[in-house]
Coordinates of C-alpha atoms and ligand atoms in Angstrom, one line a residue:
M1 CA -72.2 39.3 -35.3
R2 CA -75.9 38.2 -35.6
N3 CA -76.1 39.1 -39.3
E4 CA -73.0 37.2 -40.2
Q5 CA -73.6 33.9 -42.0
A6 CA -70.9 32.3 -39.8
Y7 CA -73.2 32.7 -36.8
Y8 CA -76.0 30.8 -38.5
D9 CA -73.6 28.2 -39.9
E10 CA -72.2 27.5 -36.5
I11 CA -75.8 26.8 -35.1
K12 CA -76.6 24.6 -38.1
K13 CA -73.4 22.6 -37.3
K14 CA -74.7 22.1 -33.7
F15 CA -78.1 21.0 -35.1
A16 CA -76.3 18.4 -37.2
E17 CA -74.3 17.2 -34.2
E18 CA -77.3 16.8 -32.0
R19 CA -79.2 15.0 -34.8
E20 CA -76.2 12.6 -35.0
I21 CA -76.4 11.8 -31.3
R22 CA -80.1 11.1 -31.5
V23 CA -79.9 9.0 -34.7
N24 CA -77.0 6.9 -33.4
F25 CA -78.9 5.9 -30.3
R26 CA -81.9 4.8 -32.4
P27 CA -80.7 3.8 -35.9
E28 CA -83.7 1.4 -36.3
G29 CA -86.1 4.4 -37.0
T30 CA -89.8 3.5 -36.8
A31 CA -89.0 0.0 -35.7
Q32 CA -88.1 1.3 -32.2
F33 CA -91.9 1.6 -31.6
T34 CA -94.8 -0.9 -31.4
S35 CA -98.4 -0.2 -31.9
E36 CA -99.4 -3.9 -31.8
F37 CA -100.8 -4.0 -28.3
T38 CA -101.2 -7.7 -27.8
G39 CA -100.4 -10.0 -24.8
E40 CA -99.3 -8.0 -21.8
L41 CA -99.4 -4.8 -23.8
E42 CA -103.2 -5.3 -24.5
K43 CA -104.1 -3.1 -21.4
Y44 CA -102.7 0.0 -23.2
A45 CA -105.4 -0.3 -25.9
V46 CA -108.4 -0.6 -23.5
D47 CA -110.9 2.3 -23.8
P48 CA -111.2 3.8 -20.3
Y49 CA -113.9 6.3 -21.5
A50 CA -116.6 3.8 -22.5
E51 CA -118.9 3.1 -19.6
E52 CA -119.5 -0.5 -20.6
R53 CA -119.1 -2.7 -23.7
V54 CA -122.5 -2.6 -25.4
E55 CA -123.5 -6.0 -26.5
R56 CA -125.4 -6.3 -29.8
E57 CA -126.1 -8.8 -32.6
P58 CA -123.9 -8.8 -35.7
I59 CA -125.0 -6.4 -38.5
T60 CA -125.4 -7.7 -42.0
D61 CA -127.1 -4.9 -43.9
T62 CA -126.1 -2.6 -46.7
V63 CA -125.6 1.2 -46.6
E64 CA -124.6 3.7 -49.3
C65 CA -121.7 5.4 -47.6
L66 CA -119.7 4.0 -44.8
F67 CA -117.0 5.8 -42.8
I68 CA -114.3 3.9 -41.1
G69 CA -113.7 6.2 -38.1
G70 CA -115.9 8.8 -36.5
G71 CA -113.7 11.8 -36.1
F72 CA -113.5 15.2 -38.0
S73 CA -113.0 13.5 -41.4
A74 CA -116.3 11.5 -41.2
L75 CA -118.3 14.3 -39.6
L76 CA -117.4 17.1 -42.0
T77 CA -117.7 14.8 -45.1
S78 CA -121.0 13.5 -43.9
A79 CA -122.4 17.0 -43.6
R80 CA -121.5 17.6 -47.3
L81 CA -123.1 14.3 -48.3
R82 CA -126.3 15.2 -46.5
E83 CA -126.3 18.5 -48.3
R84 CA -126.2 16.5 -51.5
G85 CA -129.1 14.4 -50.5
V86 CA -127.3 11.2 -49.4
E87 CA -129.5 9.5 -46.7
S88 CA -127.7 6.2 -46.0
I89 CA -124.6 7.1 -44.0
R90 CA -122.9 4.8 -41.4
I91 CA -120.0 5.6 -39.2
V92 CA -118.1 2.6 -37.8
E93 CA -116.0 3.6 -34.9
R94 CA -113.6 1.9 -32.4
G95 CA -114.5 4.4 -29.6
A96 CA -117.8 4.5 -27.9
D97 CA -118.8 7.9 -29.5
V98 CA -117.8 10.2 -32.3
G99 CA -114.9 12.6 -31.9
G100 CA -111.8 10.6 -33.0
T101 CA -108.7 12.4 -31.6
W102 CA -110.9 14.3 -29.3
Y103 CA -112.6 11.2 -28.1
W104 CA -109.4 9.5 -27.2
N105 CA -107.2 12.3 -26.0
R106 CA -108.7 13.5 -22.7
Y107 CA -105.5 13.9 -20.7
P108 CA -105.4 16.8 -18.3
G109 CA -104.8 20.1 -20.1
V110 CA -105.8 18.7 -23.5
A111 CA -106.5 21.6 -26.0
C112 CA -105.8 22.5 -29.5
D113 CA -103.3 25.1 -30.4
V114 CA -104.6 25.9 -33.9
V115 CA -106.9 28.9 -33.7
S116 CA -110.4 27.5 -32.8
Y117 CA -112.3 29.7 -35.4
D118 CA -110.3 27.8 -38.1
Y119 CA -109.8 24.5 -36.4
L120 CA -113.4 23.5 -35.4
P121 CA -115.2 22.2 -38.6
L122 CA -118.6 23.4 -39.8
L123 CA -118.9 26.5 -37.6
D124 CA -121.1 28.3 -40.2
E125 CA -123.3 25.3 -40.5
M126 CA -123.5 24.7 -36.8
N127 CA -124.0 28.4 -36.1
Y128 CA -121.4 28.1 -33.4
V129 CA -118.6 30.4 -32.2
P130 CA -116.0 28.7 -30.0
K131 CA -115.6 29.9 -26.4
N132 CA -111.9 30.7 -26.7
H133 CA -109.2 31.6 -29.2
Y134 CA -107.8 28.1 -28.6
S135 CA -110.4 25.4 -27.8
R136 CA -110.1 22.9 -25.0
G137 CA -110.6 19.2 -25.7
D138 CA -114.0 18.9 -24.0
E139 CA -115.5 21.7 -26.1
I140 CA -114.2 20.1 -29.3
L141 CA -115.6 16.7 -28.4
E142 CA -119.0 18.3 -27.6
H143 CA -118.8 20.1 -31.0
C144 CA -118.3 16.7 -32.7
Q145 CA -121.3 15.3 -30.9
A146 CA -123.4 18.3 -31.9
I147 CA -122.5 17.7 -35.6
A148 CA -123.4 14.1 -35.3
N149 CA -126.8 15.0 -33.8
K150 CA -127.5 17.8 -36.4
Y151 CA -126.8 15.6 -39.3
D152 CA -128.5 12.5 -37.8
L153 CA -125.3 10.5 -37.9
Y154 CA -126.1 8.5 -34.7
D155 CA -129.0 6.7 -36.3
L156 CA -126.8 4.2 -38.3
A157 CA -123.6 4.6 -36.4
V158 CA -121.9 1.6 -34.8
F159 CA -119.5 2.2 -31.9
Q160 CA -117.0 0.0 -30.1
T161 CA -116.4 -1.7 -33.3
T162 CA -113.2 -2.1 -35.3
V163 CA -113.3 -2.8 -39.0
T164 CA -110.9 -5.6 -39.7
S165 CA -111.3 -6.2 -43.4
T166 CA -112.7 -4.2 -46.3
T167 CA -113.0 -6.3 -49.5
W168 CA -114.3 -5.4 -52.9
L169 CA -117.1 -7.6 -54.2
A170 CA -116.7 -7.2 -58.0
S171 CA -119.9 -9.1 -58.9
E172 CA -122.0 -6.7 -56.7
Q173 CA -119.9 -3.6 -57.1
M174 CA -120.0 -3.3 -53.3
W175 CA -117.5 -3.3 -50.4
E176 CA -117.9 -5.9 -47.8
L177 CA -116.7 -4.9 -44.3
K178 CA -116.0 -7.4 -41.5
T179 CA -115.5 -6.2 -37.9
D180 CA -114.3 -7.5 -34.6
R181 CA -118.0 -7.8 -33.6
G182 CA -118.8 -10.4 -36.3
D183 CA -120.5 -7.9 -38.6
V184 CA -120.5 -8.5 -42.3
M185 CA -121.8 -5.2 -43.7
K186 CA -121.9 -3.9 -47.2
A187 CA -121.4 -0.4 -48.6
R188 CA -121.4 1.2 -52.0
F189 CA -118.8 3.8 -51.0
V190 CA -116.2 3.5 -48.2
I191 CA -114.3 6.4 -46.8
C192 CA -111.2 5.6 -44.7
A193 CA -111.6 8.3 -42.1
N194 CA -109.4 6.6 -39.5
G195 CA -107.2 9.6 -38.9
T196 CA -103.5 10.3 -39.4
L197 CA -102.3 9.7 -35.8
S198 CA -104.9 7.5 -34.2
K199 CA -103.1 4.3 -33.2
P200 CA -101.1 4.9 -30.0
K201 CA -97.5 3.6 -30.0
L202 CA -95.1 2.6 -27.2
A203 CA -91.3 2.6 -27.3
K204 CA -90.0 -0.9 -27.2
I205 CA -88.3 -0.7 -23.9
E206 CA -86.7 -3.6 -22.2
G207 CA -88.7 -4.6 -19.1
I208 CA -91.7 -2.5 -20.0
N209 CA -94.0 -5.3 -18.7
D210 CA -92.0 -5.7 -15.4
F211 CA -93.2 -2.4 -14.0
K212 CA -95.4 -3.1 -11.0
G213 CA -97.0 0.4 -10.6
N214 CA -99.9 1.7 -12.7
S215 CA -99.1 2.8 -16.3
F216 CA -101.0 4.0 -19.4
H217 CA -100.7 5.8 -22.6
T218 CA -101.8 9.5 -22.7
S219 CA -104.7 8.6 -25.1
R220 CA -106.1 6.2 -22.5
W221 CA -106.0 8.3 -19.4
D222 CA -106.9 6.4 -16.2
Y223 CA -109.0 9.0 -14.3
D224 CA -110.1 6.3 -11.8
F225 CA -106.5 6.2 -10.7
T226 CA -105.5 9.9 -10.9
G227 CA -108.9 11.4 -10.0
Q228 CA -110.7 13.8 -12.4
D229 CA -108.9 16.7 -10.9
L230 CA -105.7 14.7 -10.4
S231 CA -106.1 15.0 -6.6
N232 CA -105.3 11.3 -6.1
L233 CA -101.8 12.0 -7.2
K234 CA -100.9 14.2 -4.2
D235 CA -99.1 11.3 -2.5
K236 CA -97.9 9.6 -5.7
V237 CA -94.6 9.7 -7.5
V238 CA -95.3 10.0 -11.2
G239 CA -93.2 9.7 -14.3
I240 CA -93.9 10.6 -17.9
I241 CA -91.9 9.4 -20.9
G242 CA -91.9 11.8 -23.8
T243 CA -91.9 15.5 -24.2
G244 CA -93.9 16.1 -27.4
A245 CA -97.1 18.2 -27.8
T246 CA -99.1 15.9 -25.6
A247 CA -96.7 15.9 -22.7
V248 CA -96.2 19.7 -23.0
Q249 CA -100.0 20.1 -22.2
A250 CA -100.1 17.3 -19.5
V251 CA -97.0 18.1 -17.5
P252 CA -98.2 21.4 -15.9
G253 CA -101.2 19.7 -14.3
L254 CA -99.2 16.8 -13.2
G255 CA -96.5 19.0 -11.8
E256 CA -99.1 20.8 -9.7
S257 CA -100.8 17.7 -8.5
A258 CA -98.2 14.9 -8.0
K259 CA -96.1 14.5 -5.0
E260 CA -93.1 14.2 -7.3
L261 CA -93.0 14.3 -11.0
Y262 CA -90.1 12.9 -13.2
V263 CA -90.2 14.0 -16.8
F264 CA -88.0 11.7 -19.0
Q265 CA -86.9 13.7 -22.0
R266 CA -85.1 12.5 -25.1
T267 CA -85.5 15.5 -27.4
P268 CA -87.0 18.8 -26.0
S269 CA -89.9 20.5 -27.8
S270 CA -89.8 24.1 -28.8
I271 CA -92.3 26.0 -26.7
D272 CA -93.6 29.3 -27.7
I273 CA -96.1 31.7 -26.1
R274 CA -99.7 30.6 -26.1
N275 CA -101.7 33.7 -26.7
D276 CA -105.2 32.6 -25.7
W277 CA -108.2 34.7 -24.8
P278 CA -111.9 34.2 -24.3
T279 CA -113.9 35.0 -27.4
D280 CA -115.2 38.6 -27.3
P281 CA -119.0 38.4 -27.4
D282 CA -119.2 41.7 -29.3
W283 CA -116.9 40.3 -32.0
A284 CA -118.9 37.1 -32.1
A285 CA -122.2 38.9 -32.4
K286 CA -121.0 40.9 -35.4
L287 CA -119.9 37.8 -37.4
K288 CA -121.9 37.5 -40.6
P289 CA -123.2 34.1 -41.9
G290 CA -120.4 32.4 -43.8
W291 CA -117.7 33.9 -41.7
Q292 CA -115.7 30.7 -41.3
Q293 CA -115.8 30.0 -45.0
K294 CA -114.4 33.5 -45.6
R295 CA -111.5 32.7 -43.2
R296 CA -110.9 29.4 -45.0
E297 CA -110.7 31.2 -48.3
R298 CA -108.2 33.7 -46.9
N299 CA -106.1 31.0 -45.3
L300 CA -106.0 29.1 -48.6
Q301 CA -104.4 32.0 -50.3
G302 CA -101.6 32.0 -47.7
P303 CA -99.8 35.1 -46.4
Q304 CA -100.1 38.1 -48.8
L305 CA -96.8 39.8 -49.6
T306 CA -96.5 43.5 -50.2
E307 CA -95.2 44.7 -53.5
E308 CA -91.9 45.5 -51.9
Q309 CA -91.6 42.1 -50.3
K310 CA -92.4 40.5 -53.6
K311 CA -89.7 42.5 -55.3
K312 CA -87.2 41.5 -52.7
Q313 CA -88.2 37.8 -53.0
A314 CA -87.8 37.9 -56.8
S315 CA -84.3 39.5 -56.5
R316 CA -83.0 36.5 -54.5
T317 CA -81.5 33.4 -56.0
K318 CA -82.9 30.0 -55.0
E319 CA -79.9 29.5 -52.6
E320 CA -80.4 32.9 -51.1
K321 CA -84.1 32.3 -50.6
L322 CA -83.3 29.0 -48.8
R323 CA -80.6 30.6 -46.7
H324 CA -82.9 33.5 -45.8
Q325 CA -85.6 31.1 -44.7
E326 CA -83.2 29.0 -42.7
N327 CA -81.7 32.0 -41.0
N328 CA -85.2 33.2 -40.0
N329 CA -85.9 29.7 -38.6
I330 CA -82.7 29.8 -36.6
D331 CA -83.7 33.2 -35.3
Y332 CA -87.0 31.7 -34.2
M333 CA -85.3 28.8 -32.4
M334 CA -82.8 31.2 -30.6
R335 CA -85.8 33.2 -29.4
I336 CA -87.2 30.0 -28.0
H337 CA -83.8 29.5 -26.3
D338 CA -83.9 33.0 -24.8
R339 CA -87.4 32.3 -23.5
I340 CA -86.2 29.2 -21.7
E341 CA -83.2 31.0 -20.1
K342 CA -85.5 33.8 -18.9
T343 CA -88.2 31.3 -17.5
V344 CA -86.3 28.4 -16.0
D345 CA -84.4 29.2 -12.9
D346 CA -81.9 26.3 -12.8
P347 CA -79.3 26.9 -15.6
Q348 CA -78.6 23.2 -16.1
T349 CA -82.3 22.4 -16.5
A350 CA -82.7 25.4 -18.8
E351 CA -79.8 24.2 -20.9
A352 CA -81.3 20.7 -21.2
L353 CA -84.7 22.1 -22.3
K354 CA -83.2 23.9 -25.3
P355 CA -84.2 22.3 -28.6
W356 CA -81.3 22.1 -31.1
Y357 CA -83.0 21.6 -34.4
M358 CA -84.5 23.7 -37.2
F359 CA -87.9 25.2 -36.6
M360 CA -90.6 22.8 -37.9
C361 CA -88.4 19.7 -37.8
K362 CA -90.7 18.7 -34.9
R363 CA -94.1 19.9 -34.2
P364 CA -93.8 23.3 -32.6
C365 CA -95.6 23.7 -29.2
F366 CA -97.2 26.6 -27.5
H367 CA -97.7 26.8 -23.7
N368 CA -97.3 29.3 -20.9
D369 CA -97.0 26.9 -18.0
Y370 CA -94.8 24.1 -19.3
L371 CA -91.4 25.7 -18.7
P372 CA -92.3 27.3 -15.4
T373 CA -93.3 23.9 -14.1
F374 CA -89.6 23.0 -14.0
N375 CA -89.1 25.6 -11.3
R376 CA -91.3 23.6 -8.9
P377 CA -89.3 21.7 -6.3
N378 CA -91.3 18.5 -6.9
V379 CA -90.6 18.4 -10.6
H380 CA -87.5 16.9 -12.0
L381 CA -86.3 16.8 -15.6
I382 CA -84.4 13.6 -16.4
D383 CA -82.7 14.6 -19.6
T384 CA -81.4 11.5 -21.5
H385 CA -79.8 13.7 -24.2
G386 CA -81.0 11.8 -27.3
E387 CA -80.7 8.4 -25.7
G388 CA -84.2 7.9 -24.3
I389 CA -85.3 5.4 -21.8
T390 CA -84.1 1.9 -22.7
K391 CA -84.9 0.0 -19.5
I392 CA -87.8 -0.3 -17.1
T393 CA -87.6 -2.4 -14.0
E394 CA -90.4 -3.4 -11.6
K395 CA -89.8 0.0 -9.8
G396 CA -89.7 2.3 -12.8
P397 CA -87.5 3.6 -15.6
E398 CA -83.7 3.3 -15.3
F399 CA -81.2 5.7 -16.8
K400 CA -77.5 5.6 -16.4
G401 CA -77.8 3.0 -13.7
K402 CA -80.2 5.0 -11.6
E403 CA -83.7 3.6 -11.0
Y404 CA -86.6 6.0 -10.6
E405 CA -89.2 4.4 -8.3
L406 CA -92.7 5.4 -9.4
D407 CA -96.3 4.8 -8.5
L408 CA -97.5 5.8 -12.0
L409 CA -95.7 5.8 -15.4
I410 CA -97.4 7.7 -18.2
F411 CA -96.3 7.0 -21.8
A412 CA -96.6 10.2 -23.9
T413 CA -94.8 8.4 -26.8
G414 CA -97.2 9.4 -29.6
F415 CA -99.0 7.6 -32.4
E416 CA -98.2 5.6 -35.5
V417 CA -98.6 7.6 -38.7
Q418 CA -101.3 6.2 -40.9
K419 CA -100.1 4.6 -44.1
T420 CA -103.0 2.4 -45.2
G421 CA -106.0 1.2 -43.2
I422 CA -105.2 0.7 -39.6
Y423 CA -106.4 -2.4 -37.9
N424 CA -108.0 -3.1 -41.3
Q425 CA -106.9 -5.1 -44.3
I426 CA -108.1 -3.6 -47.6
I427 CA -108.5 -5.9 -50.5
G428 CA -109.5 -4.4 -53.9
K429 CA -110.1 -5.7 -57.4
N430 CA -108.3 -8.9 -58.3
N431 CA -107.7 -9.7 -54.7
L432 CA -105.0 -6.9 -54.5
D433 CA -104.1 -6.0 -50.9
L434 CA -103.5 -2.3 -50.6
E435 CA -100.4 -3.0 -48.5
D436 CA -99.0 -5.0 -51.4
K437 CA -99.9 -2.3 -53.9
Y438 CA -98.0 0.2 -51.8
S439 CA -95.0 -2.1 -51.2
D440 CA -92.9 -0.3 -53.8
G441 CA -94.2 3.1 -52.9
I442 CA -97.6 4.7 -52.3
R443 CA -99.7 5.3 -55.4
T444 CA -102.8 7.5 -55.3
L445 CA -104.6 10.3 -57.0
L446 CA -104.5 13.3 -54.7
G447 CA -103.8 11.0 -51.7
I448 CA -107.5 10.1 -51.9
H449 CA -108.2 7.6 -54.7
T450 CA -106.2 4.6 -55.7
E451 CA -106.5 2.5 -58.9
G452 CA -107.9 -1.0 -58.3
F453 CA -110.0 0.2 -55.3
P454 CA -113.2 1.6 -56.8
N455 CA -115.5 3.7 -54.6
L456 CA -112.8 3.9 -51.9
F457 CA -111.7 7.3 -50.5
I458 CA -108.8 7.8 -48.1
M459 CA -108.7 10.9 -45.9
G460 CA -105.7 12.5 -44.3
G461 CA -103.3 10.0 -45.8
Y462 CA -99.9 10.4 -47.5
Q463 CA -99.7 12.1 -50.9
A464 CA -102.1 14.7 -49.6
S465 CA -101.0 18.2 -48.8
F466 CA -99.7 19.0 -45.3
Q467 CA -101.5 21.8 -43.3
F468 CA -100.7 22.9 -39.8
N469 CA -104.5 23.3 -39.5
L470 CA -105.4 19.8 -40.5
T471 CA -109.1 20.7 -40.6
D472 CA -108.5 22.9 -43.7
M473 CA -107.0 19.9 -45.5
L474 CA -109.7 17.5 -44.3
Q475 CA -112.5 19.8 -45.3
T476 CA -111.0 20.3 -48.7
Q477 CA -110.9 16.5 -49.1
G478 CA -114.4 16.0 -47.7
D479 CA -115.8 18.6 -50.2
H480 CA -114.0 16.8 -53.0
I481 CA -115.2 13.3 -51.9
A482 CA -118.8 14.5 -51.5
D483 CA -118.6 16.0 -55.1
C484 CA -117.2 12.7 -56.5
I485 CA -120.0 10.6 -54.9
A486 CA -122.6 13.1 -55.9
Y487 CA -121.3 13.0 -59.5
A488 CA -121.4 9.2 -59.6
R489 CA -125.0 9.2 -58.2
E490 CA -126.3 11.9 -60.5
H491 CA -124.9 10.1 -63.6
D492 CA -126.1 6.7 -62.4
H493 CA -122.6 5.3 -62.2
N494 CA -122.1 2.4 -59.7
T495 CA -118.4 2.9 -59.4
I496 CA -115.8 5.6 -59.6
E497 CA -112.1 4.7 -59.9
P498 CA -109.0 6.7 -60.8
T499 CA -107.5 5.9 -64.2
A500 CA -103.9 4.5 -64.3
A501 CA -102.8 7.7 -66.0
S502 CA -104.3 10.1 -63.5
E503 CA -102.7 8.1 -60.7
E504 CA -99.3 8.1 -62.4
W505 CA -99.7 11.9 -63.0
W506 CA -100.2 12.5 -59.2
V507 CA -97.4 10.1 -58.1
Q508 CA -95.0 12.1 -60.4
E509 CA -96.4 15.4 -59.1
V510 CA -95.7 14.3 -55.5
I511 CA -92.2 13.1 -56.4
S512 CA -91.4 16.3 -58.2
H513 CA -92.0 18.3 -55.1
R514 CA -90.2 16.0 -52.7
G515 CA -86.5 16.3 -52.0
K516 CA -86.3 20.0 -52.9
T517 CA -84.7 20.6 -49.5
K518 CA -82.6 18.4 -47.3
R519 CA -85.0 18.9 -44.4
N520 CA -85.8 15.3 -44.0
E521 CA -82.2 14.2 -43.8
E522 CA -81.1 17.2 -41.8
C523 CA -83.9 17.2 -39.2
T524 CA -83.7 15.5 -35.9
P525 CA -85.8 12.3 -36.0
G526 CA -89.5 12.3 -35.3
Y527 CA -92.7 11.2 -36.9
Y528 CA -92.5 14.2 -39.4
N529 CA -89.5 12.4 -41.1
F530 CA -90.2 8.8 -40.4
E531 CA -87.8 8.8 -37.4
G532 CA -84.9 9.8 -39.6
E533 CA -85.4 7.2 -42.3
S534 CA -85.2 9.0 -45.6
N535 CA -85.5 6.4 -48.4
R536 CA -89.2 6.7 -49.0
R537 CA -89.5 8.3 -52.5
Q538 CA -93.2 9.2 -52.9
D539 CA -94.2 8.0 -49.4
G540 CA -94.9 11.3 -47.9
N541 CA -97.0 14.5 -48.2
Y542 CA -97.5 16.4 -51.4
N543 CA -95.2 19.4 -50.9
G544 CA -96.4 21.6 -53.7
G545 CA -98.4 23.8 -51.3
F546 CA -102.0 23.8 -50.1
L547 CA -103.3 26.2 -52.7
Q548 CA -101.8 24.1 -55.5
Y549 CA -103.3 20.9 -54.0
F550 CA -106.7 22.6 -53.8
N551 CA -106.4 23.7 -57.4
H552 CA -105.3 20.3 -58.5
M553 CA -108.4 18.8 -56.9
A554 CA -110.6 21.3 -58.8
E555 CA -108.8 20.4 -62.0
V556 CA -109.4 16.7 -61.4
R557 CA -113.1 17.4 -60.8
S558 CA -113.4 19.6 -63.9
K559 CA -112.5 16.7 -66.1
M560 CA -114.2 13.8 -64.2
Q561 CA -114.4 11.6 -67.3
N562 CA -110.6 11.8 -67.9
S563 CA -109.6 11.4 -64.3
F564 CA -111.8 8.5 -63.5
I565 CA -113.3 5.3 -65.0
F566 CA -117.0 5.0 -64.2
D567 CA -119.1 1.9 -64.4
Ligands
LIG601 P1 -94.9 12.7 -30.3 O1 -94.7 11.6 -31.3 O2 -94.9 14.1 -30.8 O3 -94.0 12.6 -29.1 C1 -93.5 11.4 -28.6 C2 -92.5 11.7 -27.5 O4 -92.0 10.5 -26.9 C3 -91.2 12.4 -28.1 O5 -90.9 13.4 -27.2 C4 -90.2 11.3 -28.1 O6 -88.9 11.7 -28.1 C5 -90.6 10.5 -26.9 N1 -90.0 9.2 -26.8 C6 -90.2 8.2 -27.6 N2 -89.5 7.1 -27.2 C7 -88.9 7.5 -26.1 C8 -88.0 6.8 -25.2 N3 -87.6 5.6 -25.4 N4 -87.5 7.5 -24.1 C9 -87.8 8.8 -23.9 N5 -88.7 9.5 -24.8 C10 -89.2 8.8 -25.8 O7 -96.4 12.4 -29.7 P2 -97.4 13.4 -29.0 O8 -98.5 12.6 -28.5 O9 -96.8 14.3 -28.0 O10 -98.0 14.3 -30.2 C11 -98.4 13.7 -31.4 C12 -99.0 14.8 -32.3 O11 -100.4 15.1 -31.9 C13 -98.4 16.2 -32.2 O12 -97.2 16.3 -33.0 C14 -99.5 17.0 -32.7 O13 -99.6 17.0 -34.1 C15 -100.7 16.4 -32.1 N6 -101.0 17.1 -30.9 C16 -101.4 18.4 -30.9 C17 -101.7 19.1 -29.8 C18 -102.0 20.5 -29.9 O14 -102.8 21.0 -30.7 N7 -101.5 21.3 -29.0 C19 -101.5 18.5 -28.5 C20 -101.1 17.1 -28.5 C21 -100.9 16.5 -29.7 P3 -88.1 12.1 -29.5 O15 -88.6 13.5 -29.8 O16 -86.7 12.1 -29.2 O17 -88.5 11.1 -30.5

């Protein structure tokens, strides 16, 4: 039975039915969310980690390189710029320290499930071996701080500051940046390092402001309320909306600590085993200098096939290859279903926790304690089967006429995907707003450069390659950007800007690799597929593969004078 195609087709049919249910409840796609936290929603944006707001005079000076955002992108690119002799580097960051994602996300259980030896940047340079196979959030944040110290990035850094506009001054060949602190800074080169998922979003839910208990977004955890060890929750009824990668990590701790925990689920995540272990000191001691770079090079090449596997691949038609891959993905998802059945005692809860979509339609999760948490008597799964929570009263969320009375409501509803500058209006040559330039579709060279915006570099944005280990992608971009800046400096050029032709080449390259499969249309909605909207042409990742992306970057750099206009 298992090998018969009919078995797989039947499951695919069920995937499609479940997708239909979810889309029909929320046909408005990304418009169902808001990340504009004004008015009563303002409290969801407040930084609970900053001890106090540091008052300072507005800054009006000029630097050579300015990073908007102080996370991995800024840190790893700055290191490369320092290696190339750049002295004047400023980070402008909304948080009160560097770290980006790892500054904001401090919810209980926060960790990364990309292997730490690949995920943490600059391990060779920092001479550091992570403590575990998968690092916890606090270790990653400390690593970010150590990088900023080693490369003297704190000297010029400005924290608790949001860049609100970035405008090209043609007469001076400089960028002028204004902030919410009244700064008017100038910079020769600007790197948008504001991250891919950095602006928290909330579902637009009727009555959200009526709730009388405490509430916050997972990226703004209120430890004053919960206690550092969550012990304040022992007499509290807690609810959490959302079951994505964040909730999967937060729920076990909440389940252990809260008097009662209600998990409001719209679509379940797929949860696989998390095979973690402490780093073996003997292994670490034997690592030779440059070990992380070697791993990066291996990862770049992707999985190596045996001769036999290559032959088998070559003998399949395109349709057969696709079906083979789909069937493998279905096998993976059915293994996830088996795992749920074996772990979760109550059959109805187990059934509700089963994800019915193709592997990688949503971000796969890895956790050993999430599923067993639902065996606790104080933990209740409220499965809304694709509908989601649409109403909140002063007591708490309401579903199917039942009100859930809570002391604390946590929104694990994710983040807006970066398209252009977040919080920041970017105005290039001839007063062109980047938003307007992109209104008919994103146009970049490599997802990094865009015509009409000289000396501006975008990291982690659309039209760049997708990598499960985002650091690999960011490091590749950081290396490229540092090379471009070094080239301009060495050749006494004030500006570097992609040519119209090189930009058009890349847009076509992106388009040619999109739409090869129907994944976007067939997948259940989520931020991977713009919540089910599928009309975006070139507005997405470059799908030609990471190695190809890397090679294209090298190609662009090998013919600098053709790819760019210098002034
Ligand atoms: P996600 O966007 O992945 O999840 C948001 C969740 O909120 C979804 O479950 C969504 O349901 C749910 N939701 C939204 N609106 C409603 C509603 N009205 N009612 C009920 N549920 C609702 O955000 P996360 O913060 O979980 O994760 C973001 C990303 O951050 C991850 O995908 C991952 O890339 C990264 N991350 C990585 C981690 C790691 O390394 N382990 C840990 C944490 C985050 P639906 O699915 O139906 O839309």
